[in-house]
XYZ file of C-alpha atoms in Angstrom:
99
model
C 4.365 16.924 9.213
C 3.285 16.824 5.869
C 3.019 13.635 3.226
C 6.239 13.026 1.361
C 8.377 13.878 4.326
C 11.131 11.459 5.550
C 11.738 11.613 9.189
C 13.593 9.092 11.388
C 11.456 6.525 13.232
C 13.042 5.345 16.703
C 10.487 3.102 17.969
C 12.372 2.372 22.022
C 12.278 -1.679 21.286
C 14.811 -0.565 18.843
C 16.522 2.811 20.555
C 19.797 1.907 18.637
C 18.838 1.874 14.933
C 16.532 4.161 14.296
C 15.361 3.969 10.337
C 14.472 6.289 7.638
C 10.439 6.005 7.009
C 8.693 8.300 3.989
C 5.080 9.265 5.336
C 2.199 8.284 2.847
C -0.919 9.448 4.656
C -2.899 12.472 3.506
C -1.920 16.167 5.081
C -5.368 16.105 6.710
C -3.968 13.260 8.069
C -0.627 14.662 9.197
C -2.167 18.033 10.532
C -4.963 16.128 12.819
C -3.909 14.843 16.412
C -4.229 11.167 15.378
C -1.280 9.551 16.586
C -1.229 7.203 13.941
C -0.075 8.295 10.286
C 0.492 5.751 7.569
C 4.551 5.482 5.736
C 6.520 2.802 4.602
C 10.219 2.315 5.282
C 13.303 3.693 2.972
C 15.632 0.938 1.819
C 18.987 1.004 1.104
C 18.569 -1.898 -1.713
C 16.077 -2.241 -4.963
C 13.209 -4.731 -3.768
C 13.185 -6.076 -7.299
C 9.452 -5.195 -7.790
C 7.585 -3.419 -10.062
C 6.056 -1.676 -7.401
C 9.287 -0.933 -5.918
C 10.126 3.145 -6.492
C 13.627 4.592 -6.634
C 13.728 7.910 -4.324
C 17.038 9.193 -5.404
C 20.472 7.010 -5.897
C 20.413 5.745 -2.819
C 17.389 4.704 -1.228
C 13.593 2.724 -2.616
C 10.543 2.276 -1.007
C 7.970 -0.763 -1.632
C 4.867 0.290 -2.041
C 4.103 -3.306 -0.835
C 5.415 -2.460 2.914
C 3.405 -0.196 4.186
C 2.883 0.057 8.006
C 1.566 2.399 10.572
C 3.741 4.969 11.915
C 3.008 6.000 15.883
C 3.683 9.748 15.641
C 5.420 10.020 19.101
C 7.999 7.793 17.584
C 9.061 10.307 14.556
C 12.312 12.011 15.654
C 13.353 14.645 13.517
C 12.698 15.105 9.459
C 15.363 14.338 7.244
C 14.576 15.402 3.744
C 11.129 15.562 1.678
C 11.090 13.441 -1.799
C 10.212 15.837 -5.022
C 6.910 15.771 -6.635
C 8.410 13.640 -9.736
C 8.521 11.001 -7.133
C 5.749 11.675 -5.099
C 3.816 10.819 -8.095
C 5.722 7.730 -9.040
C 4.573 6.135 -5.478
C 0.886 7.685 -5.788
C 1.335 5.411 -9.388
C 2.677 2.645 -7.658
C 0.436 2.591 -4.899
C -2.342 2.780 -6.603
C -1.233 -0.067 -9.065
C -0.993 -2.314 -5.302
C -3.930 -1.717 -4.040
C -5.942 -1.611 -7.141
C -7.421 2.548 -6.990
């Protein structure tokens, strides 16, 4: 698992819609046995923010919704964003939680 890595998420409260969810934490992160790793979801509409971050034509992230991700939970990777974007979030992010 690396950072900047979309997997899908099937927590079993919700076995029937799994969702999309970009990971955010560091690779040291990732690569330890920590079953925690920080994302935030991908959604399928603009959330109207400046913080908000197109990651291609169809999906956003908010870099005001971040959440924990339990690892167990991550079903099988999906795509990885570019590192245009990647940076656009690191810009974001940092904007929201004033680094």
């Amino acid at each position: 698992m690396r950072r900047g890595e979309v997997w899908t998420y099937q927590p079993p409260t919700q076995p029937m819609q799994p969702r999309a969810v970009l990971l955010l934490s560091s690779d040291g992160v990732n690569e330890s046995e920590r079953p925690w790793l920080i994302g935030t979801e991908l959604l399928e509409k603009d959330p109207q923010d400046i913080l908000g971050v197109a990651v291609d034509g169809r999906f956003w992230v908010s870099t005001l919704h971040l959440t924990r991700i339990y690892r167990p939970w991550l079903d099988q990777r999906i795509a990885a964003i570019d590192n245009e974007i990647q940076e656009q979030i690191d810009s974001a992010l940092r904007a929201a939680l004033d680094l």
